[in-house]
CSV table of C-alpha atoms and ligand atoms in Angstrom, one decimal:
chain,number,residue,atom,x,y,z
V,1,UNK,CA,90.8,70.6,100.4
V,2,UNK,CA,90.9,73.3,98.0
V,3,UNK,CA,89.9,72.2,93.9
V,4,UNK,CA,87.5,73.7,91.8
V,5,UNK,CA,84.2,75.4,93.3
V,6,UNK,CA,85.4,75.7,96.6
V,7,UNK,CA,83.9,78.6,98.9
V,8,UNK,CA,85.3,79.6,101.5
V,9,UNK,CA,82.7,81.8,103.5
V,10,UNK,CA,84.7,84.9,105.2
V,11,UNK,CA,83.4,87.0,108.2
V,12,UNK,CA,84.5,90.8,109.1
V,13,UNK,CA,85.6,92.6,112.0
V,14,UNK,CA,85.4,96.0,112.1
V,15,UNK,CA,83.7,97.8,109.2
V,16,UNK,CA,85.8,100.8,108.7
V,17,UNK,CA,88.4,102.1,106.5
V,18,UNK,CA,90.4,99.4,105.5
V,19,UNK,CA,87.7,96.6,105.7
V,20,UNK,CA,85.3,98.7,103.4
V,21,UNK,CA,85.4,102.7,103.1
V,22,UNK,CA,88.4,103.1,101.3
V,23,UNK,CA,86.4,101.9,98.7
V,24,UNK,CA,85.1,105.0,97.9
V,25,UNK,CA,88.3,106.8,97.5
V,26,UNK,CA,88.0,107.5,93.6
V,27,UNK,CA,91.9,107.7,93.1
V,28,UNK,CA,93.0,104.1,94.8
V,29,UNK,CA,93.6,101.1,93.1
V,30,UNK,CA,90.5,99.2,93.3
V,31,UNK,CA,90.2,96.7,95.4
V,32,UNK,CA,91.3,99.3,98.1
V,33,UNK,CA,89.7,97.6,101.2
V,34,UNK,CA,89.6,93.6,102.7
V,35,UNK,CA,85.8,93.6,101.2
V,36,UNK,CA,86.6,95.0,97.6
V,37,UNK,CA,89.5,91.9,98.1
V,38,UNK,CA,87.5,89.4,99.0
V,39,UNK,CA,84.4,90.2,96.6
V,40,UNK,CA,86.8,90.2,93.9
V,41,UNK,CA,88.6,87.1,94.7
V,42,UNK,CA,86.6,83.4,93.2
V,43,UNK,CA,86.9,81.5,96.5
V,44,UNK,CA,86.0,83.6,99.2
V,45,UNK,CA,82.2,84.7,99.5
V,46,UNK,CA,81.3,87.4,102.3
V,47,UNK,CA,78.8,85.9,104.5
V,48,UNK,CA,79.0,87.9,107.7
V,49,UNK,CA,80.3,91.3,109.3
V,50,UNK,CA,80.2,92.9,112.8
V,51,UNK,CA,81.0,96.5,114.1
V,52,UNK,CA,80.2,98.0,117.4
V,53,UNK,CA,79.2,100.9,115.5
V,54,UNK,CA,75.4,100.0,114.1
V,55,UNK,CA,75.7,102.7,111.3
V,56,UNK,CA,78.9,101.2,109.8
V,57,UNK,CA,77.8,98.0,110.1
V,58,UNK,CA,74.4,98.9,108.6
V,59,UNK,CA,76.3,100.4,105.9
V,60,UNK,CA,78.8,97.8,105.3
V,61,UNK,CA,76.3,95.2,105.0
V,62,UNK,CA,73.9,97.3,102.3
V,63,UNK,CA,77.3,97.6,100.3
V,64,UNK,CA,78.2,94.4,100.4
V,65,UNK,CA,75.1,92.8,100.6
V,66,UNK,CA,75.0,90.6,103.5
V,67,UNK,CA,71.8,89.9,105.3
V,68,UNK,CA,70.9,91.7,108.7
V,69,UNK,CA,71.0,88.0,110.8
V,70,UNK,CA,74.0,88.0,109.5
V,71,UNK,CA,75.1,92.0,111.0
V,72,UNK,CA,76.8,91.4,114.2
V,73,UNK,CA,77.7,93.8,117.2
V,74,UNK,CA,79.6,91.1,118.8
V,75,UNK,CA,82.5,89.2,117.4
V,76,UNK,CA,82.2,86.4,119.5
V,77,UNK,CA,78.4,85.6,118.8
V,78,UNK,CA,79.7,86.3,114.9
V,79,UNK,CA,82.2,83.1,115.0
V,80,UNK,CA,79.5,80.8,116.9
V,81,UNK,CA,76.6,82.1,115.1
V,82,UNK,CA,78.1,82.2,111.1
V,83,UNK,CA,80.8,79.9,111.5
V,84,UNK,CA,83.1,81.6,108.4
V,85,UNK,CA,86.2,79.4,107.5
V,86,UNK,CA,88.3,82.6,107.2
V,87,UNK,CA,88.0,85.9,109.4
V,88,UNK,CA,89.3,89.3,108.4
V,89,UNK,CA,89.9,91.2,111.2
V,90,UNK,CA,90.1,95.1,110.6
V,91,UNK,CA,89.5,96.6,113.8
V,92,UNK,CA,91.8,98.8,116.1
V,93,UNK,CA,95.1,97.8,116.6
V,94,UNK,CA,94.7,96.8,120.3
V,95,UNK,CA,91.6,94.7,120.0
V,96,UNK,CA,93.4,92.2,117.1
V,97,UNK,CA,94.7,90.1,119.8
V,98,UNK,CA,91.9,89.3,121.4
V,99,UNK,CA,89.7,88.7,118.3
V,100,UNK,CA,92.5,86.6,117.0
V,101,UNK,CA,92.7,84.6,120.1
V,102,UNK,CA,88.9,84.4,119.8
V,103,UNK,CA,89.1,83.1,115.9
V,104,UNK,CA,92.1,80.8,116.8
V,105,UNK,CA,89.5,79.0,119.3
V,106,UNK,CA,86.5,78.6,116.7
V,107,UNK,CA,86.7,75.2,115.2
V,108,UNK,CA,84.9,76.6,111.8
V,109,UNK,CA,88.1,78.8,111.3
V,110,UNK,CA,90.7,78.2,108.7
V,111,UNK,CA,92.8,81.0,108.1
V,112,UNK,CA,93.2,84.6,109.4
V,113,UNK,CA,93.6,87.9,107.6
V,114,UNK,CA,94.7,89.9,110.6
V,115,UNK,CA,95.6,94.4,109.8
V,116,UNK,CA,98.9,95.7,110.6
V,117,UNK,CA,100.0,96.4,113.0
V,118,UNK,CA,99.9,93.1,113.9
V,119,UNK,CA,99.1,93.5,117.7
V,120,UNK,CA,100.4,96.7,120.7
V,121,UNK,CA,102.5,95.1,122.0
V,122,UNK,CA,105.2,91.6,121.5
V,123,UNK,CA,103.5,89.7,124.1
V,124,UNK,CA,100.2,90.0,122.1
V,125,UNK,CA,101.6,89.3,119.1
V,126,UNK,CA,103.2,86.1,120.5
V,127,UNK,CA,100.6,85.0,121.9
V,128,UNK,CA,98.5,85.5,118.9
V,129,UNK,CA,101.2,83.2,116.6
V,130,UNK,CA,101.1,80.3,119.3
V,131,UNK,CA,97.6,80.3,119.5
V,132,UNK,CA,97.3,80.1,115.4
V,133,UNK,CA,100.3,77.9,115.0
V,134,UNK,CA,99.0,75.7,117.7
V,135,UNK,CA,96.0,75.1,115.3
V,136,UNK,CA,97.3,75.0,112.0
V,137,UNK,CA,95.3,78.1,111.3
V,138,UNK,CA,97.2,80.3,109.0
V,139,UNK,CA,97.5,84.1,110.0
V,140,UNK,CA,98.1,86.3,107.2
V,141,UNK,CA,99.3,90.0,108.5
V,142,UNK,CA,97.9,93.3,105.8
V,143,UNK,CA,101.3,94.6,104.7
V,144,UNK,CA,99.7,94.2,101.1
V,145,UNK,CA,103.0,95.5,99.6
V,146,UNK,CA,104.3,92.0,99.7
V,147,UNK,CA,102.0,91.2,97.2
V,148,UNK,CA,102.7,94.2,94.8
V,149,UNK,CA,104.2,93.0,92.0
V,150,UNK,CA,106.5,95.7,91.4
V,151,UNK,CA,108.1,95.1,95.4
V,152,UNK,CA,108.3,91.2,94.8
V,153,UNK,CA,110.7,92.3,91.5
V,154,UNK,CA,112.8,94.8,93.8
V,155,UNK,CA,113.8,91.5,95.7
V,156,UNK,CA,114.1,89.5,92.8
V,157,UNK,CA,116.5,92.5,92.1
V,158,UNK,CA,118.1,92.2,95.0
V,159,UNK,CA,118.3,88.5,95.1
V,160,UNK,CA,119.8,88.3,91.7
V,161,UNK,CA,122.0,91.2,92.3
V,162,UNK,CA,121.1,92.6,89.0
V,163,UNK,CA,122.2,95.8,90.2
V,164,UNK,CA,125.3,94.3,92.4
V,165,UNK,CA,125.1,94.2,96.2
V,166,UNK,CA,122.7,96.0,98.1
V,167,UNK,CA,125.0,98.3,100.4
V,168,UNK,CA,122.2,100.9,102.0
V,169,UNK,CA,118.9,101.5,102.4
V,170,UNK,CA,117.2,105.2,102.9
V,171,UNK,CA,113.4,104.2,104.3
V,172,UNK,CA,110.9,106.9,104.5
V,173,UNK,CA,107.3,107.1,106.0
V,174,UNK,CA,106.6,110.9,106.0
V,175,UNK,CA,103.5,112.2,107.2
V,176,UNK,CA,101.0,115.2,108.7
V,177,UNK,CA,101.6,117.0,112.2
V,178,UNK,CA,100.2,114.5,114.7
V,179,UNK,CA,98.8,115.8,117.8
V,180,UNK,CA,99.0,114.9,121.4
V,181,UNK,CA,97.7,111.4,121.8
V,182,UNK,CA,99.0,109.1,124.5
V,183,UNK,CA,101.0,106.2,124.2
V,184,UNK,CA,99.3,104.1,126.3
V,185,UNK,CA,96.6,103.5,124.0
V,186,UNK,CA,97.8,104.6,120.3
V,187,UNK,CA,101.1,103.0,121.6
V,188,UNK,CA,103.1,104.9,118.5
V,189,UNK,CA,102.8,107.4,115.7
V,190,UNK,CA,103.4,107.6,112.2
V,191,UNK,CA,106.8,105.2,112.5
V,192,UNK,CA,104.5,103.0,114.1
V,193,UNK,CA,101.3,102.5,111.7
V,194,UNK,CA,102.7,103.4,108.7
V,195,UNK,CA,106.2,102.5,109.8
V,196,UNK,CA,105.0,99.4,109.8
V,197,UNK,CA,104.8,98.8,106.3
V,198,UNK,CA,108.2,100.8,105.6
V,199,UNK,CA,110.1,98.3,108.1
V,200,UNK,CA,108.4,94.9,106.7
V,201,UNK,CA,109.6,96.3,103.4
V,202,UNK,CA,113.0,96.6,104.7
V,203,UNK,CA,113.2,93.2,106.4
V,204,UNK,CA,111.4,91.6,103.0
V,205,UNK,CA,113.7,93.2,100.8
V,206,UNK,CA,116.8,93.0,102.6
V,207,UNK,CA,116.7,90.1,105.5
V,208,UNK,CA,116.9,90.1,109.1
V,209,UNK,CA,117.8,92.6,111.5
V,210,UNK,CA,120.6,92.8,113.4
V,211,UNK,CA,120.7,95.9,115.6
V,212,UNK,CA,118.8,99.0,116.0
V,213,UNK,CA,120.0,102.4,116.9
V,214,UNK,CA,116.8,104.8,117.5
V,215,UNK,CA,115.9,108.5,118.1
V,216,UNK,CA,112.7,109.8,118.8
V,217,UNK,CA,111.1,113.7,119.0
V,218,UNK,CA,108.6,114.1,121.8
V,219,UNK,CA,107.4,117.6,121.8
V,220,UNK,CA,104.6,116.8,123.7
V,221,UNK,CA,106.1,114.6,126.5
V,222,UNK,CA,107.3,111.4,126.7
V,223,UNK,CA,103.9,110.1,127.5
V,224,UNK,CA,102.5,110.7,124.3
V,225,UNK,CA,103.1,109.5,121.0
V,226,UNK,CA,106.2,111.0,118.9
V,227,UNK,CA,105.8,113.0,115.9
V,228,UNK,CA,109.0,111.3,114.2
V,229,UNK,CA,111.3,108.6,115.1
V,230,UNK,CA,114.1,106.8,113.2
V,231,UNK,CA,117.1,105.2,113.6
V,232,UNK,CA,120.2,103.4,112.2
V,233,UNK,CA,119.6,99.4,111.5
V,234,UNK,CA,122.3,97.0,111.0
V,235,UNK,CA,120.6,94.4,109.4
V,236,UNK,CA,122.9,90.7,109.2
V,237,UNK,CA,123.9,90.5,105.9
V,238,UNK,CA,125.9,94.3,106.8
V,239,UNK,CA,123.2,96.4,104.6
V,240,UNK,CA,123.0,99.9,107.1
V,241,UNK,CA,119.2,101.2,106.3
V,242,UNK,CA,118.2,104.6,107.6
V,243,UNK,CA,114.8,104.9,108.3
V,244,UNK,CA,112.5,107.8,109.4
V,245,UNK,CA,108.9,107.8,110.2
V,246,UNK,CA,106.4,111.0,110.8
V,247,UNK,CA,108.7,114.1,110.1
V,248,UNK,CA,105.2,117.0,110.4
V,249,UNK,CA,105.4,117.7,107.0
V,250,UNK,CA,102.3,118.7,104.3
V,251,UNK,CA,102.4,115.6,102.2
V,252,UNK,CA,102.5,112.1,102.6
V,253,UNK,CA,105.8,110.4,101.3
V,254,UNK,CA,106.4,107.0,101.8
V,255,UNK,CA,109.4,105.8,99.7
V,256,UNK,CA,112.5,103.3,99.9
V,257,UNK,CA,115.9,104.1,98.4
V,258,UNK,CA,117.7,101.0,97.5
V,259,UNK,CA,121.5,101.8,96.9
V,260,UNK,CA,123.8,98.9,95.5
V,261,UNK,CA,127.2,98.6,94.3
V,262,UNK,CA,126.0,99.3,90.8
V,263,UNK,CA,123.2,101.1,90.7
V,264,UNK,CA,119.9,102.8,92.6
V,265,UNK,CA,116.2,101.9,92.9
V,266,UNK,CA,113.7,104.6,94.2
V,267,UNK,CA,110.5,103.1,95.3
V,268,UNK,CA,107.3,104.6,96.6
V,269,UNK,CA,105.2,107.4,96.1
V,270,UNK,CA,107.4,109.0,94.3
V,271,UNK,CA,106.9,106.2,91.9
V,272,UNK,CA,109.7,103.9,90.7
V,273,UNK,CA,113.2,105.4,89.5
V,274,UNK,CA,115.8,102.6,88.5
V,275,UNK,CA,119.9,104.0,88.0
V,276,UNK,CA,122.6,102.3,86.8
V,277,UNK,CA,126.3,102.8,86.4
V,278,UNK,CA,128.0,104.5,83.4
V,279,UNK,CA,130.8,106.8,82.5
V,280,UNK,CA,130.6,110.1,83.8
V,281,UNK,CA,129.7,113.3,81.7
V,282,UNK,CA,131.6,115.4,84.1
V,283,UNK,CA,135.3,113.8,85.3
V,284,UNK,CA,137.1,111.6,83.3
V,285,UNK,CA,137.8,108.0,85.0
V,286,UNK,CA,134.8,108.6,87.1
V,287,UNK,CA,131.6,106.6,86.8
V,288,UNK,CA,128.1,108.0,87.5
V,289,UNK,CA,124.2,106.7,87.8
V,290,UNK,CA,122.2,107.0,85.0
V,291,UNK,CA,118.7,106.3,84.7
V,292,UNK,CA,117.2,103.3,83.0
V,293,UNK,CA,113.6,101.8,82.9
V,294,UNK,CA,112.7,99.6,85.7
V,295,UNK,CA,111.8,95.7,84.9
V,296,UNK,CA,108.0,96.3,84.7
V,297,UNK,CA,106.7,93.0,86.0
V,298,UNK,CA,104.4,91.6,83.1
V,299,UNK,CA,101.5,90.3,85.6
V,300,UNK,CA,100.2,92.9,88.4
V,301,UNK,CA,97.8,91.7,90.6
V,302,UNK,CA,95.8,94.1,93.0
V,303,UNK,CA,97.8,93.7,96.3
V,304,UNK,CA,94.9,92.7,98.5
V,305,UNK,CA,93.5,90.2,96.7
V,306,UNK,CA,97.6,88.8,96.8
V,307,UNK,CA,97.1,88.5,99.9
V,308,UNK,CA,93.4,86.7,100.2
V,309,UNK,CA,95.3,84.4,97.5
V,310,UNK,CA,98.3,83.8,99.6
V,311,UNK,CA,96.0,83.0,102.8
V,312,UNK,CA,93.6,80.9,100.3
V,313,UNK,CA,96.7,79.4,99.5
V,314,UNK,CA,97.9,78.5,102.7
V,315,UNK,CA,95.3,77.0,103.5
V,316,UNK,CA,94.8,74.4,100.9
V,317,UNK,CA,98.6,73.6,101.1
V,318,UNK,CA,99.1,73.8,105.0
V,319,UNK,CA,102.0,75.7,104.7
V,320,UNK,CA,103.4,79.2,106.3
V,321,UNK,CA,102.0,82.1,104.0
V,322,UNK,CA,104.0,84.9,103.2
V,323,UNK,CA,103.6,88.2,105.0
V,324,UNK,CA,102.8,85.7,108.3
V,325,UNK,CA,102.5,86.7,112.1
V,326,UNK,CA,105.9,86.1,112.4
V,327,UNK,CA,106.9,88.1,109.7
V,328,UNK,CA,104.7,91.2,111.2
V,329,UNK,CA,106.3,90.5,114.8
V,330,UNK,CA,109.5,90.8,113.5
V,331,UNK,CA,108.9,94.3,112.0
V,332,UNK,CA,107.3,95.1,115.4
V,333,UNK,CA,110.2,94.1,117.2
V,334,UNK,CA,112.1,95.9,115.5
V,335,UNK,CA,110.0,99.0,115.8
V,336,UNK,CA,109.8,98.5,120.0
V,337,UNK,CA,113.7,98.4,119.7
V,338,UNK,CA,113.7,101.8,117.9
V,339,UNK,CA,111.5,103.1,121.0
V,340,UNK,CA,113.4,101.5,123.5
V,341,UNK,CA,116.7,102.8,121.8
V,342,UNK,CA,115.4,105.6,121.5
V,343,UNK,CA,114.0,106.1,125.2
V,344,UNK,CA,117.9,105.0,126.5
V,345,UNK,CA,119.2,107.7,124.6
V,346,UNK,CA,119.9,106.0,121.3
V,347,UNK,CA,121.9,102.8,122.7
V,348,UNK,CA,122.1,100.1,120.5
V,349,UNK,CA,119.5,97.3,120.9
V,350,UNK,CA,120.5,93.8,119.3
V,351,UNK,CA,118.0,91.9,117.6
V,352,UNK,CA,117.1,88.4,117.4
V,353,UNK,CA,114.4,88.0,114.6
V,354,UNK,CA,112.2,84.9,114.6
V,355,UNK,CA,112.7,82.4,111.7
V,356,UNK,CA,109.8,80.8,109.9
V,357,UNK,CA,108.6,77.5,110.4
V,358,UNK,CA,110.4,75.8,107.4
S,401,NAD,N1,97.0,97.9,105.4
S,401,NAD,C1,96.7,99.2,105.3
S,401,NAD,O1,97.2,99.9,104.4
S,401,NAD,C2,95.9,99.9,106.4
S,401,NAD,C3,95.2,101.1,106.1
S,401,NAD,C4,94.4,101.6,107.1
S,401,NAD,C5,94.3,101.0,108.4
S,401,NAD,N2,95.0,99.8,108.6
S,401,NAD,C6,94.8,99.1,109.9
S,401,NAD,O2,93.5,98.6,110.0
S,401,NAD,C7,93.0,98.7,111.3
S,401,NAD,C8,91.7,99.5,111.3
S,401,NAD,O3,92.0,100.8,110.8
S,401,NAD,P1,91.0,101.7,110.1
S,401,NAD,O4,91.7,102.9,109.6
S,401,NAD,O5,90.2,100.9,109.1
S,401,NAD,O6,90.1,102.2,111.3
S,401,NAD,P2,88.6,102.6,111.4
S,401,NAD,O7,88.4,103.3,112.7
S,401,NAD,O8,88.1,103.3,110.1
S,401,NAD,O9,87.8,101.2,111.4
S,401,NAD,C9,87.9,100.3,112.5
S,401,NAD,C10,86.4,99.8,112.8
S,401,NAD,O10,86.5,98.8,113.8
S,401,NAD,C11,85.4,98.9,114.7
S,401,NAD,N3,85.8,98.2,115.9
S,401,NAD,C12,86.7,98.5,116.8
S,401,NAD,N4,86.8,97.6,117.8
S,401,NAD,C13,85.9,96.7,117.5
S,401,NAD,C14,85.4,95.5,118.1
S,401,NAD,N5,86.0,95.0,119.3
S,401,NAD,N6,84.4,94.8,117.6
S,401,NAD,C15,83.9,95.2,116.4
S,401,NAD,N7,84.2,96.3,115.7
S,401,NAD,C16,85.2,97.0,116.3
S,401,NAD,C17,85.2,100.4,114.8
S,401,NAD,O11,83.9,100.7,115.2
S,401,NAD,C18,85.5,100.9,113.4
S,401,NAD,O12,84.4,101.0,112.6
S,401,NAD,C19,94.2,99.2,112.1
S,401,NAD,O13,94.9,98.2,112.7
S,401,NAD,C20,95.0,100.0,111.1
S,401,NAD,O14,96.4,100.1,111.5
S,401,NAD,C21,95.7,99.3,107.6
C-alpha cells in the first residue's frame, strides 16, 4: 500500500462548518475545514459528500466540485454507492457513532477522520474504537492541535525538561454566555466542545489522568447544560492542572499555562509567551521569570492537513495514529468525571485512562 501516485478517494459527512464553511472565514489559517485539508493534501481526492440539508450539500459540492451522483442525503447509500477508502465524518456530535459504526462496516473503508467530540457518551465512543480496531481501520479524532507544530515543541519541551519539571498546569477554554439548552441532547457546554481540545492538550502534553475533582454552575437547572465547569486534576506523574471551561465572558480565550521548576510557557490565543529563571531586579537572593523567545519550530504545517497525513499515514503503515479514538475517549472520560464530580458535589473521581495499542 501507500508509494507514489496513490489516491485515496475520501467521502464527507456533514457539510457544515468544520467540513467546509469555515473556509470562508478570511482571518483563519487556511486550510480551516476537513475539505480545504483534504484538497490540499497529494493523496486524498474528494469524490463524494452528503448532508441532510440539500442547500449545504448543493453548496459544498459546487465548492468543491464534486458531481451531483455523487451528492448524497444519506450516509449509508454514500458508503455503498461511492465506496471512498477514507470517510471524514463532520456531523453532530451524537450522530458520529452511528456513522462510524456505519463506515467501520463498509469493506471500501480504510481510515476514519471522525470531529471532536469523539462521540456523547463513553459507551459510544467504545463501541466506536472496537468496531474500528476490530477492522484494522484507523480512526483519527479532530483535535488538530496535535498536529500544530508549535504544541508538538511544548511537549518536546516538556519531554526534554528544557524548562525543568512540569509542576502545574492552568487550562482555559473561555467563552460567550450560553443559553438554556438541555443536556440530553447537547450533552455539555463550552468545557465540553471546546473543553475538549483544552483537555487532550492537557493529557498530550502532560500524560494520563489520575483523578478529577469537578465543579459545575447551572443557573438554568441541572437539566440543562452549564455555562462553566472546571475542576482540579491530578494527573499520574503528580502535575495538578486547573482547568476551566465556559466562564460567560465577551471574548473567546482559549490558553494553557505551563508552569515548571524553571520557567513558564503561555500557549493559546494569547499567542506564545516563554519565561525563564534569572536573578531578580527587586530582592537580592531571589530569583524571578524573565521572558525569552520561544523555540519557533522551523517547519509548520497547517494542522488539518497533520492530521489527513497522520491518518494517510496510518494507513499505509498499519499502525495506531496519533490523536486516535482512544486518545479522544480518554479526554472524554475525563470530562464525564468532571460532571459526575461535579454533580456529587465535587467528590473525587479516579481515573483509569486507556493505553494505546503498542
Ligand atoms: N475541530 C474543530 O475545531 C471543530 C470546530 C467546529 C466544530 N467541530 C465539531 O464538528 C462537528 C460539526 O460541527 P459544525 O460546527 O461543523 O456543525 P454544523 O451544524 O455547521 O455542520 C454539521 C452538518 O452536519 C449535517 N448533519 C447532521 N447530521 C447528519 C447526518 N446524519 N447525515 C448527514 N448530515 C448530517 C448538518 O445538516 C450540518 O450541515 C461537531 O462534532 C463539532 O463539535 C470541530
Amino acid at each position: 500500500m501507500g508509494g507514489m501516485g496513490k489516491m485515496y478517494k475520501v467521502a464527507v459527512v456533514g457539510c457544515g462548518r468544520i467540513a467546509s464553511i469555515l473556509e470562508d472565514d478570511p482571518l483563519r489559517e487556511k486550510p480551516a475545514t476537513h475539505a480545504g485539508a483534504f484538497a490540499a493534501h497529494p493523496m486524498t481526492k474528494m469524490v463524494a459528500a452528503c448532508d441532510i440539508n440539500v442547500q449545504r450539500l448543493e453548496k459544498f459540492g459546487a465548492k468543491w466540485r464534486i458531481p451531483s451522483p455523487y451528492l448524497y442525503r444519506d450516509y449509508r447509500e454514500m458508503l455503498r454507492h461511492a465506496k471512498p477508502d477514507i470517510l471524514s465524518v463532520a456531523t453532530w456530535t451524537d450522530s458520529h457513532c452511528d456513522i462510524v459504526l456505519e463506515a467501520a462496516r463498509t469493506p471500501s473503508i480504510k481510515g476514519i477522520y471522525c470531529e471532536k467530540p469523539i462521540a456523547s457518551s463513553l459507551a459510544q465512543a467504545d463501541k466506536m474504537i472496537a468496531a474500528c480496531e476490530k477492522k484494522g481501520i484507523p480512526l483519527v479524532v479532530g483535535h488538530e492541535r496535535r498536529f500544530d507544530a508549535n504544541f508538538v515543541m511544548v511537549r518536546r519541551m516538556i519531554e526534554k525538561k528544557s524548562l525543568g519539571e512540569l509542576k502545574t498546569v492552568f487550562a482555559q477554554a473561555l467563552s460567550l454566555p450560553v443559553p438554556a439548552l438541555p443536556r440530553s441532547k447537547y450533552v455539555g457546554g463550552t468545557f465540553l466542545h471546546d473543553g475538549t481540545h483544552m483537555i487532550d492538550l492537557v493529557l498530550y502534553s502532560g500524560g494520563p489522568a489520575k483523578w478529577v475533582m469537578g465543579y459545575d454552575k447551572r443557573p438554568y437547572g441541572k437539566r440543562n447544560i452549564e455555562t462553566t465547569a472546571g475542576g482540579i486534576i491530578m494527573l499520574e506523574n503528580g502535575v495538578t492542572v486547573f482547568v476551566e471551561g465556559g466562564g460567560e465572558r465577551e471574548y473567546f480565550k482559549f490558553d494553557l499555562d505551563l508552569q515548571f521548576t524553571g520557567g513558564r510557557i503561555l500557549i493559546g490565543n494569547s499567542g506564545i509567551h516563554t519565561f525563564t529563571g534569572g536573578a531578580s531586579k527587586h530582592y537580592t537572593g531571589f530569583r524571578e521569570l524573565f521572558p525569552i523567545p520561544f523555540p519557533a519550530p522551523k517547519k509548520r504545517v497547517n494542522s488539518l492537513v497533520g492530521g489527513v497525513t497522520e491518518l494517510v499515514r496510518a494507513i499505509c503503515s498499519g499502525k495506531e495514529p496519533a490523536s486516535s479514538g482512544r486518545d479522544a475517549r480518554n479526554a472524554l472520560r475525563l470530562i464525564m468525571a468532571t460532571y459526575e464530580s461535579a454533580s456529587g458535589g465535587g467528590k473525587k473521581i479516579q481515573i483509569k485512562d486507556r493505553r494505546g495499542k503498542k
